[in-house]
Amino acid sequence: MSGQSKIISLNITQFPQNLLIPDLENNVSIQVVNNSDKPEMFQFAFEGENLGVEVVTDFSKDPVKFAPGETKTIGLMLKPTADGFGKLIINVYLIKNIEYTVKTQKVRNNVPKSMVSEIFEKYNLKSTEVTDPINRDEFVTPTTTEDLLKVEKQLNALKTSYVSIQTMNSTDVESSGDVRIEDIDIIIKKLAKGHLYNKNILKSLELALALSNKKEQIDFYSKLLRAHATQNAEEAIAIVKKLKDTETKQNLYKSIVSDKSETDPIQSLTLIENIDDLILRTKLQLNVVKILKKRGDNFEMIKVMNQIIQFLLKSLNESDEKIIQKHIYEFLIDSMLLLAEIEEPGTVDVILNGINIPIQKEQLKKDIFNNIYEIVEEIRIKSELEGVFSQFFLLNINVSDINNDIKYFCTKGGNLSSNLILKDFNFNIVFVSLFNFSFSVFPIIDRVYNDLNHNSDHSFAYYIFPSTENFQINELSNLKNTLTHFFQNFNNVRDRLIVFNVDFIPYLGTPTIIISGESDLTEKIKSKIGKVSDKINVIIDESLFEGGKISDNLKQIFPSSKCAIINFIFSYEFLNDYNMLKALIQSLC
């Protein structure tokens, strides 16, 4: 066991003491105790070498939460996949939550300072970019249909008189009375205003074009259209669109927008779309936003700002002129700053992240960074794994040549060293334990076996069959068959095989060994043990083993020509002194 921590305890309450074969349920049960006085999260890792490991209780690969002092039980099912030995590896990790600080970019909740007034001031319309609002009443004269007919007759009469006078000589003109072209223009305007009152805009405009002065024609025509647009902007715009002179059209669009901005700013936005001058168009749009702000209409203001920004983004990508691009970009920056203040910086962040051109997106973010974003320190938590428990277990496993005798042997708790399973006869002594005790002999014998096998040149074998029926027919048959199976070729043993028939007796107050067998061997064994420690009491007693049933059976199984059987009894003191037991066995190898 290594890397253990006091924060957790693992107590194995069930562990297979028998040889593991695939057909048996090889169960492991572990009680896990959280020794901490607070809740903890643990990660469990169960691995196997030559061994399948299945977690049969609710312990997944996810971390498991333990309350303070809580105990949970883990169940494992082991399945061997090879011959020899398998390794069960258990690692437990404490999930430690560690706080750390990072600097991160965050969208602001509000802009750091107001820029609305500054931006609106920047885009105030010049006198050349707007016209004074039209006074509709100046271009509409309440007139009945009957009165219109009278005025038309009056106009026709004046026109006739004027034409007649023009054909007479000068003396006749003077005697005919004074009919001036200005008088005709006055009547034309009066009639046009009457038709506008009666919503006959086309007739009204036709009359405007009948004025004697070309400049006055255009001026009066424009004002009639503007006056009409205050009531019916859509019809007025439709008429403007049919005009051939571009300059006249654009001036009319600009004038109609100026007239509608204060009275109906939302409709004026639609009208602004007809203006070709992109810079003027954007300034007029921002002027509408300014008007909406004065009115406190935040909903429409936000809606308009989003429309302006999308229009500018599109225009920026479509324009090839550097100067225009520069103006558009400046408008775009200021529009985004306005929207960030009017609504919130997060709205602008969404727009920025929606831009498909990376270079453009990053440049915009850079230029308005301080107004939209901030660098803040955030406390974050990361989880780290700290190993608090690590242990592995070696188990003897067998998957080949499984017969009924081996199955029975395993169900009785039988076990044997891995070199016997692998038929590796690299030993000349074997410990055979055939008695049933209140404890398992396997753990301590196997520990000595693995220590010597991995850390020295000494090796031995062991075979454990804890009899529960005093070797009645079934047990005796199984003993003979399994020993024969695993020791089927004695010719591979390097020297004469010494078989120690092992038994244990209760404490005698001092470590004691009682042996019997061939006298020359027992003396040699006693001599070897004496060199291990002078604290070990070695007794040779042939009478203690006379007529032993197990000893007799072993003699039948192991041929005397190849094997010598030594009866060997340990007192319990050796179970409590691992180092002494290990040294003793090593001296015999």
XYZ file of C-alpha atoms in Angstrom:
589
model
C 0.000 0.000 0.000
C 1.345 3.463 -0.880
C 0.376 7.114 -1.020
C -2.303 6.814 1.637
C -3.910 9.846 3.255
C -5.725 10.135 6.548
C -8.637 11.807 4.766
C -9.998 8.453 3.576
C -9.949 4.842 4.734
C -10.544 1.739 2.634
C -11.340 -1.437 4.537
C -11.625 -4.645 2.546
C -14.460 -6.704 3.982
C -14.556 -9.377 1.272
C -11.705 -10.600 -0.889
C -11.306 -13.880 -2.799
C -8.867 -16.237 -1.077
C -9.232 -18.890 -3.750
C -7.731 -19.357 -7.181
C -9.693 -17.126 -9.569
C -11.329 -18.779 -12.568
C -13.838 -17.225 -15.005
C -16.817 -19.373 -13.986
C -16.938 -18.215 -10.353
C -18.188 -14.978 -8.839
C -14.969 -13.455 -7.644
C -16.319 -10.684 -5.445
C -14.516 -7.886 -3.648
C -16.253 -5.644 -1.126
C -14.638 -2.475 0.193
C -15.904 -0.088 2.849
C -14.841 3.485 2.151
C -14.895 6.018 4.990
C -14.587 9.784 4.591
C -12.503 10.795 7.603
C -12.927 14.498 6.875
C -15.182 16.735 8.966
C -16.625 18.243 5.800
C -18.144 16.903 2.577
C -15.568 15.636 0.102
C -15.542 14.465 -3.514
C -13.493 11.396 -4.400
C -12.627 9.869 -7.759
C -12.147 6.096 -7.777
C -10.092 4.220 -10.372
C -10.171 0.423 -10.511
C -7.842 -1.240 -12.998
C -6.764 -4.763 -13.690
C -3.831 -6.473 -15.340
C -4.819 -9.873 -16.741
C -7.996 -9.179 -14.838
C -11.351 -7.708 -15.804
C -12.718 -5.396 -13.114
C -16.419 -4.560 -12.981
C -17.850 -2.108 -10.454
C -21.147 -3.684 -9.422
C -22.292 -0.966 -7.018
C -23.211 2.630 -7.835
C -19.666 3.896 -8.154
C -19.268 5.249 -11.671
C -16.252 6.989 -13.140
C -17.744 10.295 -12.028
C -16.653 11.753 -8.687
C -18.551 10.432 -5.662
C -19.656 12.805 -2.934
C -19.206 11.754 0.704
C -20.799 13.497 3.661
C -18.563 14.101 6.715
C -17.722 10.721 8.248
C -19.885 8.877 5.721
C -19.215 5.233 4.849
C -20.008 3.766 1.452
C -19.521 0.237 0.165
C -17.929 -0.571 -3.168
C -18.551 -3.916 -4.814
C -16.210 -5.289 -7.472
C -16.452 -8.361 -9.674
C -13.165 -9.819 -10.932
C -12.775 -11.948 -14.037
C -9.388 -13.454 -14.951
C -8.222 -13.189 -18.555
C -4.913 -15.110 -18.467
C -2.996 -17.791 -16.567
C -0.600 -16.970 -13.744
C -1.354 -13.893 -11.707
C -3.541 -10.846 -12.123
C -3.164 -7.445 -10.553
C -6.023 -5.445 -9.058
C -5.063 -1.773 -8.794
C -7.059 0.662 -6.679
C -6.406 4.393 -6.818
C -8.445 7.035 -5.030
C -8.173 10.750 -5.724
C -9.482 13.686 -3.735
C -11.184 16.289 -5.917
C -9.723 19.582 -4.731
C -11.429 22.791 -5.828
C -8.814 25.499 -6.216
C -9.708 29.164 -6.613
C -7.623 31.281 -8.971
C -7.904 34.743 -10.465
C -7.881 35.507 -14.183
C -8.210 38.710 -16.137
C -11.021 38.406 -18.625
C -12.835 40.557 -21.131
C -16.411 41.254 -20.130
C -19.254 43.187 -21.742
C -20.041 46.268 -19.690
C -23.422 46.722 -18.063
C -23.368 50.436 -18.905
C -21.142 52.764 -20.893
C -18.481 54.467 -18.730
C -19.593 57.993 -19.704
C -22.397 59.585 -21.692
C -21.592 60.565 -25.277
C -25.103 61.137 -26.611
C -25.021 64.945 -26.539
C -21.536 65.039 -28.012
C -22.499 62.742 -30.894
C -25.749 64.577 -31.652
C -23.871 67.877 -31.627
C -21.331 66.418 -34.032
C -24.035 65.588 -36.571
C -26.140 68.743 -36.362
C -27.516 69.486 -39.806
C -26.096 72.506 -41.612
C -28.408 75.160 -43.022
C -27.575 73.941 -46.522
C -28.670 70.415 -45.601
C -32.175 71.309 -44.436
C -35.000 73.585 -45.475
C -37.394 75.497 -43.302
C -40.559 73.523 -42.583
C -43.385 74.236 -45.033
C -46.519 75.987 -43.805
C -49.270 74.054 -45.542
C -51.853 76.743 -44.924
C -49.952 79.102 -47.229
C -50.483 76.758 -50.170
C -54.002 75.544 -49.533
C -57.028 77.779 -50.083
C -60.417 76.420 -49.010
C -62.383 76.530 -52.268
C -65.630 74.922 -53.353
C -66.040 73.296 -56.730
C -68.290 76.148 -57.786
C -65.685 78.708 -56.790
C -63.019 76.762 -58.696
C -65.116 77.064 -61.849
C -65.477 80.805 -61.329
C -61.733 81.242 -60.848
C -61.025 79.143 -63.932
C -63.375 81.376 -65.985
C -61.645 84.430 -64.574
C -58.263 82.941 -65.507
C -59.392 82.089 -69.008
C -60.802 85.605 -69.483
C -57.566 87.194 -68.371
C -55.540 84.936 -70.639
C -57.817 85.837 -73.591
C -57.548 89.538 -72.898
C -53.825 89.280 -72.516
C -53.452 87.481 -75.828
C -55.677 90.012 -77.588
C -53.730 92.913 -76.236
C -50.508 91.313 -77.421
C -51.857 91.304 -81.022
C -52.976 94.950 -81.015
C -50.798 97.964 -81.714
C -49.467 100.023 -78.906
C -52.192 102.722 -79.138
C -54.862 100.043 -78.916
C -53.136 98.406 -75.947
C -53.206 101.592 -74.011
C -56.876 102.137 -74.752
C -57.755 98.471 -73.900
C -56.968 98.738 -70.255
C -54.072 97.328 -68.177
C -53.877 93.425 -68.187
C -50.512 92.245 -66.744
C -48.906 88.797 -66.765
C -48.417 89.104 -62.983
C -52.201 89.215 -62.597
C -52.503 85.954 -64.492
C -49.824 84.345 -62.274
C -51.754 85.414 -59.161
C -54.940 83.773 -60.443
C -52.986 80.618 -61.410
C -51.601 80.335 -57.888
C -55.037 80.933 -56.402
C -56.541 78.225 -58.576
C -53.658 75.786 -57.827
C -54.132 76.264 -54.085
C -57.860 75.616 -54.503
C -57.227 72.370 -56.357
C -54.705 71.318 -53.679
C -57.391 71.936 -51.070
C -59.638 69.593 -53.026
C -56.791 67.015 -53.159
C -56.308 67.302 -56.882
C -52.528 67.466 -56.688
C -51.891 66.709 -60.350
C -54.061 69.618 -61.515
C -52.438 71.838 -58.938
C -48.959 70.931 -60.191
C -50.051 71.394 -63.803
C -51.093 74.934 -62.982
C -47.760 75.592 -61.253
C -45.976 74.803 -64.489
C -48.147 77.433 -66.237
C -46.528 80.290 -64.346
C -44.693 82.784 -66.511
C -41.335 82.599 -64.709
C -39.381 79.318 -64.988
C -37.707 79.694 -61.609
C -41.022 80.494 -59.967
C -42.546 77.454 -61.670
C -40.028 75.139 -59.975
C -40.300 76.900 -56.622
C -44.106 76.878 -56.547
C -44.238 73.301 -57.914
C -41.924 72.143 -55.135
C -43.844 73.927 -52.408
C -47.165 72.524 -53.599
C -45.685 69.018 -53.506
C -44.241 69.620 -50.035
C -47.574 70.941 -48.791
C -49.308 67.897 -50.227
C -46.709 65.593 -48.629
C -47.710 66.814 -45.180
C -50.996 64.993 -45.761
C -50.066 62.341 -48.309
C -46.329 61.738 -48.373
C -46.533 58.486 -50.331
C -48.354 60.100 -53.249
C -46.006 63.059 -53.181
C -42.920 60.811 -53.265
C -44.416 58.798 -56.134
C -44.738 62.010 -58.139
C -41.184 63.074 -57.286
C -39.817 59.738 -58.461
C -41.228 60.392 -61.942
C -39.328 63.636 -62.319
C -36.420 63.510 -64.739
C -34.148 66.120 -63.210
C -32.033 64.388 -60.531
C -31.096 67.556 -58.692
C -34.738 68.637 -58.426
C -35.725 65.197 -57.217
C -33.032 65.079 -54.516
C -33.866 68.613 -53.332
C -37.515 67.654 -53.045
C -36.673 64.475 -51.115
C -34.534 66.496 -48.726
C -37.266 69.131 -48.275
C -40.023 66.592 -47.686
C -37.847 64.789 -45.112
C -37.220 68.109 -43.333
C -40.959 68.791 -43.276
C -41.806 65.328 -41.866
C -38.961 64.871 -39.363
C -40.615 66.793 -36.557
C -44.217 65.803 -37.258
C -43.678 62.142 -38.179
C -40.053 61.048 -37.593
C -40.778 57.372 -38.221
C -42.245 58.036 -41.665
C -39.406 60.395 -42.456
C -37.013 57.438 -42.068
C -38.701 55.733 -45.003
C -38.484 58.919 -47.027
C -34.781 59.315 -46.204
C -34.068 56.108 -48.113
C -34.658 58.020 -51.360
C -31.712 60.344 -50.726
C -28.625 59.346 -52.726
C -26.082 61.325 -50.705
C -25.024 58.665 -48.188
C -23.451 61.140 -45.781
C -26.510 63.403 -45.748
C -28.760 60.391 -45.527
C -26.987 59.135 -42.392
C -27.004 62.572 -40.784
C -30.748 62.844 -41.417
C -31.259 59.402 -39.886
C -29.297 60.410 -36.781
C -31.367 63.598 -36.646
C -34.481 61.423 -36.445
C -32.898 59.560 -33.519
C -32.257 62.907 -31.857
C -35.913 63.881 -32.259
C -37.053 60.532 -30.846
C -34.727 61.025 -27.868
C -36.306 64.390 -27.133
C -39.683 62.676 -27.170
C -38.410 59.939 -24.855
C -39.417 57.224 -27.329
C -36.709 54.709 -26.432
C -38.368 51.754 -28.139
C -38.452 53.406 -31.562
C -35.045 54.949 -30.977
C -33.431 51.522 -30.403
C -35.238 50.111 -33.410
C -34.020 52.968 -35.631
C -30.439 52.718 -34.350
C -30.324 49.021 -35.224
C -31.573 49.819 -38.735
C -28.959 52.548 -39.170
C -26.126 50.256 -38.042
C -27.164 47.454 -40.384
C -27.419 49.949 -43.259
C -23.947 51.330 -42.499
C -22.404 47.847 -42.272
C -23.852 47.006 -45.660
C -22.726 50.338 -47.153
C -19.224 49.888 -45.750
C -18.848 46.620 -47.621
C -20.342 47.949 -50.859
C -18.470 51.250 -51.163
C -15.134 51.399 -52.998
C -14.365 55.059 -52.327
C -11.877 55.551 -49.504
C -13.297 58.920 -48.411
C -16.839 57.563 -48.327
C -15.646 54.471 -46.463
C -13.966 56.706 -43.898
C -17.193 58.674 -43.320
C -19.273 55.496 -43.127
C -16.883 53.962 -40.618
C -17.040 57.084 -38.461
C -20.846 57.063 -38.628
C -20.819 53.383 -37.707
C -18.606 53.898 -34.656
C -20.771 56.754 -33.369
C -23.990 54.854 -34.086
C -22.754 51.877 -32.085
C -21.757 54.148 -29.207
C -25.229 55.711 -29.273
C -26.931 52.309 -29.229
C -24.679 51.107 -26.401
C -25.760 54.076 -24.292
C -29.417 54.150 -25.309
C -29.926 50.423 -24.723
C -26.863 48.581 -23.389
C -23.348 47.602 -24.501
C -24.439 43.978 -24.785
C -26.615 44.836 -27.795
C -23.596 46.200 -29.656
C -21.544 43.152 -28.650
C -24.145 40.912 -30.304
C -23.973 43.002 -33.491
C -20.169 42.911 -33.511
C -20.077 39.148 -33.071
C -22.496 38.794 -35.976
C -20.103 40.473 -38.435
C -18.791 37.876 -40.886
C -15.593 39.684 -41.852
C -13.023 38.925 -39.098
C -10.719 41.894 -39.812
C -13.629 44.317 -39.794
C -15.044 42.804 -36.631
C -11.760 42.996 -34.731
C -11.065 46.573 -35.843
C -14.494 47.754 -34.707
C -14.085 45.980 -31.372
C -10.708 47.608 -30.913
C -11.968 51.119 -31.704
C -14.915 51.020 -29.288
C -13.413 48.585 -26.784
C -13.394 50.898 -23.757
C -17.064 51.766 -24.214
C -18.351 48.230 -24.777
C -15.925 46.041 -22.850
C -13.883 46.037 -19.687
C -11.105 43.867 -18.301
C -12.086 42.417 -14.947
C -10.549 39.975 -12.530
C -12.674 36.885 -12.076
C -12.352 34.217 -9.447
C -12.594 30.818 -11.053
C -12.513 27.347 -9.645
C -10.633 24.436 -11.127
C -10.670 20.874 -9.953
C -7.440 19.008 -9.350
C -6.916 15.373 -8.463
C -4.801 14.604 -5.417
C -3.923 10.973 -4.899
C -4.999 9.908 -1.403
C -4.948 6.116 -1.715
C -3.067 3.664 -3.910
C -2.768 -0.074 -3.519
C -2.475 -3.143 -5.687
C -3.269 -6.793 -5.012
C -1.833 -9.845 -6.741
C -4.219 -12.728 -7.295
C -3.601 -16.156 -8.749
C -5.667 -16.723 -11.872
C -6.352 -19.574 -14.244
C -8.349 -19.629 -17.473
C -6.888 -22.663 -19.280
C -7.788 -26.335 -18.890
C -10.592 -25.640 -16.402
C -12.264 -28.899 -15.416
C -14.722 -29.904 -12.703
C -11.932 -30.751 -10.256
C -10.463 -27.263 -10.570
C -13.913 -25.682 -10.171
C -14.516 -27.730 -7.014
C -11.037 -26.880 -5.753
C -11.747 -23.149 -6.185
C -15.180 -23.276 -4.547
C -13.570 -24.909 -1.488
C -11.162 -21.964 -1.209
C -8.271 -23.743 -2.858
C -5.330 -21.724 -4.111
C -1.797 -22.238 -5.392
C 1.218 -20.234 -6.486
C 1.364 -18.766 -9.985
C 4.474 -20.762 -10.949
C 2.463 -23.975 -10.569
C -0.308 -22.523 -12.774
C 2.271 -21.589 -15.407
C 4.072 -24.935 -14.981
C 7.259 -23.082 -14.185
C 9.136 -25.514 -11.917
C 11.766 -23.018 -10.763
C 11.674 -24.308 -7.176
C 12.618 -27.323 -5.109
C 10.345 -26.843 -2.103
C 6.571 -26.600 -1.923
C 4.340 -25.781 1.039
C 1.114 -27.744 1.128
C -1.559 -26.497 3.532
C -4.527 -28.843 3.779
C -6.129 -27.806 7.056
C -9.008 -25.425 7.576
C -8.378 -22.576 10.032
C -10.408 -19.676 11.356
C -8.212 -17.489 9.174
C -6.932 -17.732 5.625
C -3.365 -18.931 5.149
C -3.276 -17.554 1.610
C -2.495 -13.822 2.201
C 0.654 -14.274 4.263
C 2.017 -17.214 2.261
C 1.362 -15.421 -1.023
C 3.019 -12.250 0.275
C 6.201 -14.173 1.102
C 6.024 -15.912 -2.271
C 5.787 -12.629 -4.202
C 8.466 -10.923 -2.114
C 10.971 -13.709 -2.753
C 9.931 -14.180 -6.345
C 10.386 -10.500 -7.248
C 13.196 -9.453 -4.930
C 15.552 -12.436 -4.738
C 16.756 -15.532 -6.547
C 14.867 -17.776 -4.140
C 11.559 -19.287 -5.020
C 9.131 -21.879 -3.769
C 5.639 -23.117 -4.543
C 2.545 -23.479 -2.425
C -0.729 -25.363 -2.607
C -3.646 -24.589 -0.263
C -6.715 -26.766 0.151
C -8.628 -25.874 3.363
C -10.456 -29.143 4.016
C -13.868 -28.844 5.638
C -14.784 -32.562 5.476
C -11.597 -34.107 6.862
C -10.846 -35.362 3.369
C -13.772 -37.606 2.839
C -14.154 -39.240 -0.569
C -14.957 -36.059 -2.577
C -12.246 -33.961 -1.000
C -9.664 -36.693 -1.152
C -10.429 -37.344 -4.805
C -10.164 -33.638 -5.580
C -6.903 -33.348 -3.654
C -5.338 -36.169 -5.646
C -6.662 -34.933 -9.011
C -5.650 -31.292 -8.586
C -2.202 -32.101 -7.191
C -1.672 -34.503 -10.057
C -2.903 -31.852 -12.511
C -0.568 -29.129 -11.277
C 2.407 -31.423 -10.490
C 1.990 -33.573 -13.557
C 5.634 -33.469 -14.624
C 8.094 -33.881 -11.754
C 10.908 -34.296 -14.225
C 10.989 -30.516 -14.605
C 11.922 -30.016 -10.939
C 15.613 -29.095 -10.683
C 16.425 -31.239 -7.616
C 14.587 -33.511 -5.296
C 11.317 -31.814 -4.333
C 10.733 -31.237 -0.652
C 7.040 -31.107 0.218
C 6.264 -29.340 3.498
C 2.972 -30.550 4.911
C 2.052 -27.380 6.798
C -0.075 -26.960 9.905
C -0.483 -24.179 12.487
C -0.946 -24.414 16.240
C -1.895 -21.704 18.768
C 0.629 -19.453 20.493
C 3.303 -21.194 22.563
C 4.965 -18.073 23.957
C 7.939 -18.336 21.601
C 8.141 -18.903 17.828
C 8.140 -22.688 17.483
C 8.577 -25.126 14.598
C 7.724 -28.829 14.966
C 8.983 -31.066 12.182
C 9.172 -34.746 11.261
C 10.280 -36.717 8.248
C 13.479 -38.171 6.908
C 16.029 -37.759 9.671
C 18.840 -36.454 7.486
C 16.558 -33.793 6.041
C 15.015 -32.747 9.339
C 18.455 -32.149 10.825
C 19.502 -30.040 7.870
C 16.267 -28.063 8.098
C 16.748 -27.532 11.830
C 20.257 -26.280 11.175
C 19.081 -23.826 8.532
C 16.324 -22.483 10.770
C 18.772 -22.061 13.622
C 20.790 -19.685 11.486
C 17.750 -17.456 10.947
C 17.237 -16.579 14.604
C 18.151 -18.004 17.942
C 14.651 -17.080 19.092
C 13.073 -19.869 17.058
C 12.460 -23.097 18.936
C 12.768 -26.117 16.597
C 11.364 -29.455 17.732
C 11.778 -32.738 15.861
C 8.963 -35.066 16.888
C 8.181 -38.108 14.780
C 5.523 -39.431 17.132
C 3.319 -36.368 16.658
C 2.687 -37.244 13.019
C 2.485 -41.023 13.131
C -0.466 -42.399 11.240
C -1.443 -39.028 9.821
C -4.096 -39.428 7.150
C -3.025 -36.395 5.159
C 0.629 -37.336 5.295
C -0.194 -40.802 4.028
C -2.206 -39.383 1.121
C 0.600 -37.060 0.178
C 3.002 -39.994 0.050
C 0.695 -41.676 -2.435
C 0.625 -38.591 -4.669
C 4.263 -37.545 -4.543
C 6.680 -40.373 -5.558
C 9.397 -40.962 -2.991
C 12.002 -41.199 -5.721
C 11.413 -37.576 -6.625
C 9.958 -36.101 -3.462
C 10.479 -35.991 0.272
C 7.595 -35.123 2.581
C 8.323 -33.096 5.710
C 5.590 -32.454 8.248
C 5.948 -28.841 9.347
C 4.019 -27.076 12.116
C 4.218 -23.325 12.776
C 3.100 -21.747 16.011
C 0.893 -18.654 15.636
C 3.813 -16.397 16.573
C 4.961 -16.566 12.947
C 1.641 -15.110 11.773
C 2.412 -11.935 13.732
C 6.032 -11.631 12.620
C 6.119 -11.461 8.856
C 9.834 -10.738 8.594
C 10.712 -13.804 10.661
C 8.417 -16.003 8.581
C 9.895 -14.652 5.363
C 13.476 -15.189 6.569
C 12.647 -18.737 7.651
C 11.117 -19.703 4.297
C 13.956 -18.013 2.421
C 16.472 -20.102 4.380
C 14.730 -23.271 3.227
C 14.666 -22.391 -0.480
